[in-house]
């Protein structure tokens, strides 16, 4: 077994690998860029090595610097995690030349499966079902147009060396092909240093299901069930689970068998994932093979009780698989929510900044519930523009799917992040969505349900009232009102409703009395609610019970207002006396600033290109410029017809949020 392992990665996956290595008694070495010198993975490791400036090309993608760190710290092996160098055969080869073990598959398997064109050819020859398409590199747009016409729209443009949704674009017609072809090539070059793309038929409304495999150097293989990964935005997974609520057992077995056939065909060993798209009739087609650990591996670990990172390390040390297929029995259900630094209300554009508050739910293990949060950040961490925007992977397990979902809702309710935009409200809404609960969804679910954008849900009447009740109790707590010596009831001496609670445009007349352990709230119709609430000025979580109905809400004070957030429902709340509410009607309202003639930068990023010049006439929907942030290129389009009056920035400059890029006449 190895004495010391270097983790050639960062963030939560580096922390995850360090945990397993420490459990095995193996020392660890973290590598870090200038941006990560104070990162969690650096603190967790036994040793750390600085490897360069913040851009990944100067640090985490530099094979020479990783090798130099390996030599300096005298390591036996390197675990690449996922992303960066994890699927680079030349990295594995460079380590081999230095007699350092690569914790992953052999380089030939990486090269064969890491290239989507080659992998598809291998899959076809191995008897694995594949998607119709052109199995070859597309060199020009003209060639791409001919192939798309022959296949038939819609088509998918895919980076040959791609993964994680990078370099993938759907074209539903020739116009979209023209625009997305160059974007896919550009993203592929930046993410993988390889701009080759190919085109295949886009299968509408499929499920995205993947098979986890393990194999040793002696030719033994097992598959550890499947993961359902259909909830995606921009071809990147958001919400995963194991097993799939859709797949039949006979189809699961066939998919597992074909995944192993593919592994045998390329002499694969280590942990890997074979991904499939599955249509509504449960016909499945090979999509790609990821020859490394997957982001969503924890759900498989929770269901099968197998530490995949530990198994990867043991397999790299040439140990034999410790179990056979018949030994692997799934237990219960697991879910994973990917917590991202992004703004769902702005089409999930990434967000950067400092985590001024970061309070995840506590990890816990019991017979009927597990909560696990894999993360690489802490309160005060900086989310930069240079790397993937994922903050954490929140996982729950239960003996059945419903229990796992209930645990996920509770865990998301209890998760607090402040300082940056994030997707917690969106994830909470997902976990409470009836289609998710019923298992009726596919890869187009987010696009149809939220049109690739998520805004706070409309408050139903009962929730407006409950928000008002919570707000009035929090207001009383803020006033540090004296606690009465004993609990009594109002009976006939009900005081008049002396407060106005505004929840958005709705207004409630309420009165509230605080007693020893609870509040009693009444309205002008003498309806009464007994409220127990656990909240103080130093926390963002309010745990309340209203007439026995329990709820975990997030509350943030903004001036005189409270911002209440619950499972995607969000509203401001203002508590006033009757006189304050009356006088407020005389206040002059400030008109919002008119930005209709401005193109504002929606996120920090690099201005890659400008598609227009001063004086140009533009139409609604026309591409104006491209902003790169967190390895993704984002096209900014005109929202209406107009004429370009002024352009304030040149391509190549870094922009901040709300920088005015273009002004219209």
XYZ file of C-alpha atoms in Angstrom:
665
model
C 0.000 0.000 0.000
C 1.056 3.606 -0.589
C 2.685 5.731 2.111
C 1.888 9.158 0.655
C -0.585 10.358 -1.977
C -0.714 13.713 -3.747
C -4.162 14.956 -4.748
C -3.912 16.775 -8.085
C -7.105 18.720 -7.556
C -8.822 21.242 -5.322
C -12.072 21.972 -3.497
C -14.523 19.423 -2.199
C -13.151 16.451 -4.158
C -9.645 17.024 -2.781
C -11.118 17.094 0.747
C -13.103 13.955 -0.034
C -10.018 12.020 -1.185
C -8.009 13.193 1.831
C -10.682 11.764 4.166
C -10.447 8.268 2.686
C -6.642 8.357 2.566
C -6.452 9.339 6.243
C -8.879 6.549 7.141
C -6.467 4.152 5.432
C -3.464 5.593 7.282
C -1.988 7.200 4.150
C -0.375 10.642 4.322
C -1.628 13.258 1.846
C -0.200 16.189 -0.084
C -2.443 18.988 -1.355
C -1.528 21.242 -4.258
C -2.787 24.800 -4.461
C -2.795 27.838 -6.698
C -2.415 31.442 -5.600
C -6.207 31.687 -5.306
C -6.381 28.606 -3.047
C -3.575 29.239 -0.572
C -6.072 29.378 2.313
C -8.464 26.740 0.968
C -9.960 23.912 3.009
C -8.135 21.124 1.147
C -4.799 22.774 1.961
C -5.696 22.813 5.654
C -6.901 19.193 5.622
C -3.815 17.647 4.019
C -0.675 16.607 5.890
C 1.498 18.598 3.479
C 0.870 21.193 0.752
C 2.648 22.406 -2.375
C 2.197 25.722 -4.188
C 1.944 25.135 -7.947
C 1.265 28.500 -9.588
C -1.043 31.382 -10.337
C -4.843 31.246 -10.178
C -5.659 30.331 -13.817
C -5.896 26.546 -14.073
C -3.529 26.545 -17.049
C -0.828 27.933 -14.743
C -1.497 25.534 -11.871
C -3.905 22.600 -11.775
C -3.480 21.826 -15.482
C 0.335 22.078 -15.398
C 1.705 18.532 -15.534
C 5.273 19.757 -15.004
C 4.346 21.568 -11.787
C 2.399 18.593 -10.453
C 5.345 16.276 -11.177
C 7.710 18.725 -9.499
C 5.506 18.733 -6.384
C 5.436 14.913 -6.405
C 9.224 14.737 -6.422
C 9.639 17.405 -3.774
C 7.257 15.639 -1.387
C 8.363 12.102 -2.258
C 4.906 10.718 -3.013
C 4.067 7.165 -4.121
C 0.880 7.929 -6.034
C -1.384 10.673 -7.371
C -5.176 10.805 -7.238
C -6.508 13.195 -9.900
C -10.085 13.594 -8.597
C -12.310 14.716 -11.462
C -11.869 17.477 -14.030
C -8.451 19.062 -14.641
C -5.958 16.241 -15.437
C -8.148 13.302 -14.414
C -8.761 12.116 -17.981
C -5.446 13.064 -19.561
C -3.508 10.021 -20.700
C -0.339 12.088 -21.007
C -0.559 12.910 -17.289
C -0.753 9.217 -16.405
C 2.166 8.576 -18.760
C 4.270 11.366 -17.226
C 3.711 9.923 -13.735
C 4.622 6.456 -14.955
C 7.977 7.728 -16.248
C 8.731 9.006 -12.738
C 7.679 5.679 -11.144
C 4.669 7.361 -9.524
C 1.385 5.452 -9.558
C -1.639 7.082 -11.189
C -4.747 6.242 -9.150
C -6.950 5.534 -12.108
C -7.104 3.412 -15.246
C -4.250 2.691 -17.697
C -3.398 5.488 -20.122
C -4.638 3.541 -23.161
C -8.096 3.230 -21.615
C -8.072 6.937 -20.699
C -7.176 7.907 -24.262
C -9.727 5.575 -25.818
C -12.623 6.483 -23.518
C -11.638 10.109 -22.946
C -12.115 10.783 -26.644
C -15.821 10.601 -27.391
C -15.288 9.720 -31.040
C -12.919 6.850 -30.301
C -15.056 5.648 -27.384
C -18.125 5.470 -29.589
C -16.240 3.371 -32.140
C -15.000 1.031 -29.398
C -18.513 0.763 -27.941
C -19.979 -0.165 -31.320
C -17.349 -2.871 -31.869
C -17.941 -4.230 -28.344
C -21.656 -4.641 -28.998
C -22.815 -1.706 -26.893
C -25.900 0.180 -28.091
C -24.901 3.661 -29.433
C -26.616 6.886 -30.550
C -27.008 7.434 -34.307
C -24.572 10.051 -35.600
C -21.358 10.814 -37.434
C -18.471 9.047 -35.705
C -15.673 11.399 -36.718
C -14.233 14.872 -36.206
C -16.116 17.739 -37.871
C -13.508 20.152 -39.250
C -15.725 22.957 -40.532
C -19.184 24.459 -40.202
C -19.948 23.553 -43.825
C -19.186 19.903 -43.120
C -21.233 20.111 -39.922
C -24.230 21.495 -41.805
C -24.101 18.610 -44.296
C -23.915 16.017 -41.535
C -26.704 17.661 -39.519
C -28.916 17.657 -42.603
C -28.221 13.960 -43.163
C -28.873 13.011 -39.507
C -31.838 15.352 -39.144
C -32.371 18.069 -36.539
C -32.166 18.391 -33.603
C -28.494 17.468 -33.257
C -25.945 17.681 -30.469
C -22.528 19.243 -31.045
C -20.104 17.619 -28.592
C -16.480 18.167 -27.697
C -14.549 14.991 -28.433
C -12.416 15.444 -25.302
C -15.291 16.882 -23.273
C -17.117 16.276 -20.052
C -19.134 18.096 -17.400
C -21.335 19.795 -19.991
C -18.416 21.786 -21.451
C -18.300 22.050 -25.236
C -21.837 20.670 -25.637
C -24.486 22.569 -27.581
C -27.873 21.579 -29.000
C -28.813 22.839 -32.458
C -32.472 22.584 -33.451
C -31.994 24.201 -36.841
C -29.290 25.464 -39.207
C -29.213 28.903 -37.589
C -28.517 27.438 -34.133
C -25.885 25.139 -35.624
C -24.059 28.122 -37.109
C -23.975 29.933 -33.770
C -23.306 26.960 -31.488
C -20.649 25.258 -33.617
C -18.018 27.914 -32.902
C -19.097 28.219 -29.245
C -18.710 24.477 -28.691
C -15.245 24.487 -30.284
C -14.160 27.513 -28.267
C -15.377 26.050 -24.956
C -13.709 22.726 -25.767
C -10.378 24.427 -26.469
C -10.471 26.411 -23.224
C -11.618 23.489 -21.060
C -9.666 20.599 -22.585
C -7.021 22.201 -24.829
C -8.697 20.325 -27.692
C -11.257 21.932 -30.013
C -12.340 18.801 -31.898
C -16.099 18.276 -32.039
C -18.480 15.764 -33.547
C -22.219 15.665 -34.179
C -24.812 13.085 -33.251
C -28.585 12.840 -33.125
C -30.107 14.617 -30.154
C -32.563 12.268 -28.463
C -35.505 14.278 -27.189
C -36.812 13.883 -23.639
C -34.426 11.102 -22.553
C -33.361 10.003 -19.095
C -29.651 10.296 -18.281
C -28.632 7.154 -16.423
C -25.122 5.992 -15.617
C -23.597 2.746 -14.387
C -20.809 2.735 -11.791
C -18.182 0.063 -12.412
C -15.115 -1.209 -10.572
C -12.438 -3.373 -12.158
C -9.058 -4.720 -11.106
C -5.876 -5.474 -13.061
C -6.754 -9.182 -12.991
C -9.841 -8.798 -15.192
C -12.512 -8.885 -12.479
C -15.424 -6.445 -12.858
C -18.578 -5.464 -11.002
C -21.197 -2.785 -11.516
C -22.722 -0.968 -8.548
C -26.187 -0.250 -9.849
C -27.146 2.977 -11.565
C -27.477 6.668 -10.859
C -30.274 8.826 -12.241
C -28.790 12.125 -13.443
C -31.584 13.562 -15.594
C -32.074 16.837 -13.695
C -29.643 19.085 -15.580
C -29.167 22.655 -16.680
C -26.773 23.594 -19.460
C -25.989 19.864 -19.778
C -24.625 19.863 -16.236
C -26.157 17.729 -13.510
C -27.874 19.370 -10.558
C -29.852 16.707 -8.690
C -28.949 13.003 -8.719
C -30.139 9.834 -7.084
C -29.525 6.121 -6.764
C -31.236 4.005 -7.810
C -33.340 5.405 -10.658
C -37.094 5.634 -10.012
C -37.623 4.894 -13.710
C -35.451 1.915 -14.642
C -36.706 -1.669 -14.703
C -34.468 -4.285 -13.113
C -34.050 -6.228 -16.357
C -32.868 -3.062 -18.151
C -30.531 -2.265 -15.243
C -28.906 -5.675 -15.630
C -28.473 -5.284 -19.397
C -26.926 -1.839 -18.947
C -24.544 -3.179 -16.296
C -23.536 -6.074 -18.512
C -22.873 -3.775 -21.479
C -20.847 -1.406 -19.272
C -18.603 -4.313 -18.302
C -18.299 -5.396 -21.958
C -16.982 -1.919 -22.758
C -14.471 -2.034 -19.880
C -13.171 -5.401 -21.037
C -12.821 -4.098 -24.591
C -10.347 -1.400 -23.493
C -8.600 -3.237 -20.651
C -10.069 -0.871 -18.087
C -9.480 -1.072 -14.350
C -10.173 1.309 -11.406
C -13.499 3.074 -10.781
C -15.315 4.439 -13.805
C -18.760 5.341 -15.080
C -20.504 4.374 -18.299
C -23.215 6.869 -19.176
C -26.339 6.140 -21.203
C -29.349 8.037 -22.497
C -32.584 6.090 -22.108
C -35.770 6.842 -24.016
C -39.311 6.548 -22.671
C -39.505 2.903 -23.773
C -36.307 2.133 -21.830
C -34.190 1.677 -24.941
C -30.700 2.795 -23.955
C -27.755 4.192 -25.914
C -24.111 4.650 -24.935
C -23.287 8.292 -24.324
C -19.738 8.321 -22.965
C -17.457 6.768 -20.414
C -15.915 8.816 -17.634
C -12.651 7.151 -16.715
C -12.491 8.800 -13.323
C -14.464 9.399 -10.177
C -17.811 11.067 -10.800
C -19.064 14.122 -8.919
C -22.165 12.174 -7.937
C -20.333 9.091 -6.600
C -21.577 9.616 -2.989
C -25.101 8.390 -3.780
C -23.674 5.044 -4.906
C -21.524 4.890 -1.779
C -24.542 5.491 0.436
C -26.660 2.823 -1.259
C -23.984 0.122 -1.541
C -21.889 0.933 1.525
C -18.698 0.980 -0.556
C -16.010 3.692 -0.284
C -15.231 4.202 -3.976
C -12.179 6.359 -3.276
C -10.703 3.685 -1.023
C -11.394 1.056 -3.679
C -9.669 3.188 -6.326
C -6.589 3.454 -4.115
C -6.534 -0.290 -3.432
C -7.048 -1.159 -7.115
C -4.204 1.190 -8.068
C -2.041 -0.703 -5.557
C -2.878 -3.822 -7.599
C -5.140 -5.379 -4.993
C -7.904 -7.709 -6.135
C -11.559 -6.679 -6.053
C -12.819 -7.684 -2.591
C -16.311 -8.662 -3.765
C -18.192 -10.317 -6.622
C -21.345 -9.128 -8.379
C -23.608 -11.307 -6.243
C -22.120 -9.763 -3.078
C -23.328 -6.268 -3.966
C -26.799 -5.665 -2.565
C -28.248 -2.121 -2.723
C -29.873 -0.784 0.428
C -32.273 2.137 0.530
C -32.213 5.305 -1.556
C -29.804 8.241 -1.797
C -30.080 11.744 -3.254
C -27.534 14.435 -4.046
C -28.125 18.170 -4.485
C -25.282 20.151 -6.039
C -24.984 23.472 -4.266
C -23.620 26.045 -6.726
C -22.495 29.656 -6.545
C -24.910 30.814 -9.226
C -28.030 32.898 -9.647
C -31.008 30.766 -10.760
C -33.032 33.934 -11.461
C -30.434 34.956 -14.074
C -30.387 31.692 -16.006
C -27.984 30.149 -13.492
C -25.161 32.551 -14.235
C -22.216 31.953 -11.884
C -21.599 34.163 -8.883
C -18.328 35.107 -7.211
C -17.421 36.673 -3.894
C -16.868 35.840 -0.244
C -18.997 33.462 1.800
C -19.929 35.836 4.599
C -22.038 33.086 6.142
C -21.750 29.350 5.532
C -23.718 27.057 7.835
C -24.413 23.640 6.294
C -26.552 21.090 8.128
C -24.636 18.804 10.457
C -23.490 15.464 9.077
C -25.417 12.700 10.815
C -25.864 8.938 10.629
C -28.757 6.876 12.006
C -30.610 3.708 11.081
C -33.250 5.551 9.062
C -31.449 8.700 7.864
C -28.016 9.872 6.761
C -27.089 13.477 5.981
C -23.709 13.985 4.314
C -22.288 17.241 3.032
C -19.139 17.029 0.886
C -17.594 20.476 0.668
C -14.310 22.304 0.247
C -15.214 25.707 1.655
C -15.822 27.356 5.007
C -17.245 30.640 6.211
C -14.996 33.360 4.796
C -13.897 31.364 1.737
C -13.627 33.189 -1.567
C -15.468 31.907 -4.646
C -13.366 33.009 -7.638
C -13.955 33.285 -11.370
C -11.256 30.730 -12.149
C -12.873 27.441 -11.161
C -16.102 25.497 -11.190
C -18.819 27.238 -9.091
C -19.807 24.176 -7.055
C -19.756 24.867 -3.299
C -20.924 21.546 -1.895
C -22.678 18.261 -2.581
C -25.480 17.720 -0.086
C -26.486 14.064 0.143
C -29.197 12.236 2.056
C -30.020 8.562 2.461
C -33.151 6.815 3.660
C -34.544 3.270 3.620
C -36.868 4.382 0.810
C -37.086 7.262 -1.670
C -39.726 9.219 0.225
C -37.687 9.173 3.432
C -34.582 10.293 1.540
C -36.575 13.159 -0.015
C -37.930 14.266 3.370
C -34.378 14.281 4.720
C -33.180 16.287 1.718
C -35.895 18.909 2.224
C -34.968 19.252 5.885
C -31.238 19.459 5.082
C -31.782 22.123 2.413
C -34.087 24.055 4.755
C -31.252 24.091 7.310
C -28.471 25.136 4.888
C -27.458 28.814 5.115
C -25.238 30.641 2.609
C -24.815 34.407 2.428
C -22.484 36.765 0.588
C -23.002 35.361 -2.908
C -25.857 34.218 -5.105
C -26.591 30.501 -4.721
C -29.127 27.889 -5.755
C -30.399 26.651 -2.377
C -33.934 27.991 -2.924
C -33.996 26.373 -6.340
C -32.853 23.023 -4.921
C -35.469 23.275 -2.168
C -38.167 23.853 -4.782
C -36.881 20.838 -6.727
C -37.022 18.554 -3.693
C -40.628 19.687 -3.135
C -41.700 19.506 -6.796
C -44.493 17.007 -7.467
C -42.863 15.732 -10.670
C -39.633 15.052 -8.810
C -41.553 13.344 -6.016
C -43.399 11.128 -8.517
C -40.234 10.421 -10.545
C -41.811 11.842 -13.718
C -38.986 13.838 -15.321
C -36.306 13.739 -18.024
C -33.295 15.790 -19.141
C -35.587 18.563 -20.412
C -37.354 18.921 -17.080
C -35.676 22.151 -15.969
C -36.030 23.773 -19.373
C -39.769 23.060 -19.424
C -40.562 23.532 -15.737
C -38.555 26.716 -15.193
C -37.538 27.657 -18.774
C -33.899 27.492 -17.654
C -34.551 30.233 -15.131
C -35.907 30.080 -11.592
C -37.587 32.867 -9.674
C -39.193 32.726 -6.224
C -42.477 30.813 -6.391
C -45.817 32.559 -5.914
C -46.895 32.355 -2.302
C -50.171 30.493 -1.718
C -52.572 32.137 0.733
C -51.892 29.721 3.596
C -48.145 30.312 3.332
C -48.608 34.105 3.227
C -50.454 33.890 6.517
C -47.807 31.629 8.049
C -45.056 34.013 6.889
C -46.972 36.834 8.610
C -47.290 34.839 11.839
C -43.563 34.015 11.816
C -42.713 37.661 11.075
C -44.738 39.023 13.976
C -43.125 36.560 16.388
C -39.628 37.385 15.136
C -40.464 41.067 15.490
C -41.411 40.516 19.117
C -38.186 38.620 19.722
C -36.219 41.493 18.182
C -37.854 43.864 20.647
C -36.559 41.692 23.538
C -39.972 41.839 25.140
C -40.142 40.651 28.774
C -41.385 37.104 29.219
C -44.652 36.885 31.152
C -44.494 34.753 34.303
C -47.085 32.222 33.223
C -49.058 31.144 30.227
C -52.684 32.235 30.120
C -55.256 32.478 27.374
C -57.024 35.479 25.876
C -60.617 34.181 26.211
C -62.999 37.103 26.115
C -60.470 39.859 26.648
C -58.878 39.606 23.220
C -56.920 42.803 22.516
C -57.506 44.459 19.183
C -55.169 43.616 16.317
C -52.478 46.216 16.871
C -49.994 45.340 14.125
C -50.024 45.351 10.343
C -47.842 42.640 8.783
C -47.151 43.154 5.073
C -46.145 40.076 3.080
C -45.488 41.418 -0.372
C -48.759 43.057 -1.393
C -50.817 41.218 1.239
C -51.553 42.772 4.636
C -52.617 41.075 7.874
C -53.908 42.664 11.107
C -52.457 40.642 13.965
C -51.771 40.834 17.670
C -49.196 38.735 19.495
C -48.461 37.962 23.130
C -45.313 36.258 24.299
C -45.548 33.872 27.241
C -43.085 31.522 28.958
C -42.306 29.185 26.093
C -44.488 30.325 23.230
C -46.442 33.025 21.447
C -50.170 33.315 20.980
C -51.082 35.175 17.787
C -54.596 36.337 16.939
C -56.141 38.160 13.996
C -59.083 40.553 13.765
C -61.463 37.594 13.314
C -60.311 36.152 16.662
C -58.599 33.222 15.018
C -55.799 31.988 17.266
C -52.430 30.314 16.607
C -50.076 28.895 19.197
C -46.512 29.393 18.022
C -43.229 27.951 19.254
C -40.248 29.484 17.495
C -36.518 28.949 17.851
C -34.705 32.003 16.473
C -32.269 34.669 17.655
C -30.484 37.639 16.156
C -27.325 35.632 15.450
C -28.903 32.909 13.346
C -30.564 32.799 9.934
C -32.708 29.742 10.649
C -36.130 29.912 12.283
C -37.558 26.587 13.460
C -41.224 27.148 14.102
C -44.319 25.216 15.083
C -47.639 26.870 14.256
C -50.548 24.977 15.814
C -48.340 21.889 15.649
C -47.272 22.306 12.020
C -43.478 22.422 11.953
C -41.419 24.408 9.461
C -37.767 25.419 9.028
C -37.486 28.850 7.374
C -34.588 31.135 6.583
C -34.829 34.695 7.827
C -32.586 37.618 7.010
C -32.979 41.122 8.389
C -32.716 43.872 5.752
C -33.157 47.246 7.421
C -36.682 47.378 8.822
C -37.763 44.387 6.761
C -37.435 40.657 7.164
C -36.703 38.427 4.169
C -38.343 35.029 4.672
C -37.361 32.081 2.474
C -38.936 28.636 2.499
C -38.448 25.953 -0.189
C -38.353 28.368 -3.096
C -41.026 30.659 -1.670
C -39.568 34.028 -0.770
C -41.065 37.293 0.413
C -40.201 40.443 2.290
C -42.112 40.984 5.525
C -42.699 44.266 7.280
C -44.230 44.539 10.745
C -45.695 47.945 11.665
C -48.064 49.473 14.170
C -51.354 50.735 12.753
C -50.091 54.324 12.972
C -46.797 53.496 11.203
C -48.694 51.822 8.392
C -51.007 54.814 8.065
C -48.113 57.314 7.851
C -46.231 55.130 5.360
C -48.870 55.904 2.751
C -47.590 59.486 2.643
C -43.961 58.540 1.869
C -42.684 59.376 -1.615
C -41.632 56.204 -3.435
C -38.290 56.310 -5.242
C -38.564 55.399 -8.908
C -36.263 52.530 -9.957
C -33.379 53.465 -12.227
C -34.107 53.038 -15.944
C -31.607 50.561 -17.392
C -33.616 49.638 -20.477
C -31.027 51.262 -22.763
C -28.042 49.574 -21.132
C -26.461 46.148 -21.497
C -25.206 45.320 -17.993
C -22.703 42.580 -17.232
C -24.671 39.954 -15.245
C -21.602 38.427 -13.521
C -17.877 38.923 -13.079
C -16.010 37.506 -16.048
C -13.809 38.013 -19.081
C -15.173 39.794 -22.158
C -14.209 37.290 -24.841
C -15.638 39.009 -27.898
C -17.945 41.762 -29.144
C -20.307 40.987 -32.014
C -21.407 44.565 -32.744
C -19.987 48.029 -33.366
C -21.160 51.576 -32.632
C -23.983 52.530 -34.991
C -25.137 48.964 -35.634
C -28.852 48.243 -35.644
C -29.677 45.205 -33.535
C -32.816 43.133 -33.123
C -34.186 41.348 -30.072
C -32.378 38.074 -29.477
C -29.290 39.055 -31.487
C -25.940 38.033 -29.875
C -24.053 41.111 -28.666
C -21.026 39.728 -26.819
C -19.632 36.686 -25.027
C -18.604 36.633 -21.357
C -16.471 33.796 -19.989
C -16.850 32.894 -16.307
C -15.994 29.707 -14.439
C -15.013 27.864 -17.633
C -18.337 28.576 -19.383
C -18.970 30.985 -22.246
C -22.204 32.966 -21.914
C -23.800 34.784 -24.842
C -25.445 38.119 -23.968
C -28.258 39.029 -26.354
C -30.249 42.146 -27.141
C -33.542 42.216 -25.248
C -35.160 44.527 -27.802
C -34.504 46.295 -31.113
C -32.156 49.273 -30.982
C -29.061 51.085 -32.230
C -25.654 50.799 -30.550
C -24.675 54.256 -29.249
C -21.582 53.420 -27.203
C -19.371 50.450 -26.306
C -17.493 50.914 -23.031
C -15.155 47.900 -22.963
C -12.809 46.084 -25.332
C -12.486 42.330 -25.721
C -9.976 40.852 -23.288
C -10.960 42.996 -20.309
C -12.303 41.632 -17.005
C -15.752 42.929 -16.046
C -17.610 43.221 -12.754
C -21.313 42.734 -12.071
C -23.434 45.580 -13.526
C -20.609 47.092 -15.558
C -22.256 48.876 -18.504
C -20.924 47.090 -21.567
C -23.126 48.702 -24.236
C -25.407 51.732 -24.373
C -28.297 52.070 -26.846
C -29.697 55.210 -28.455
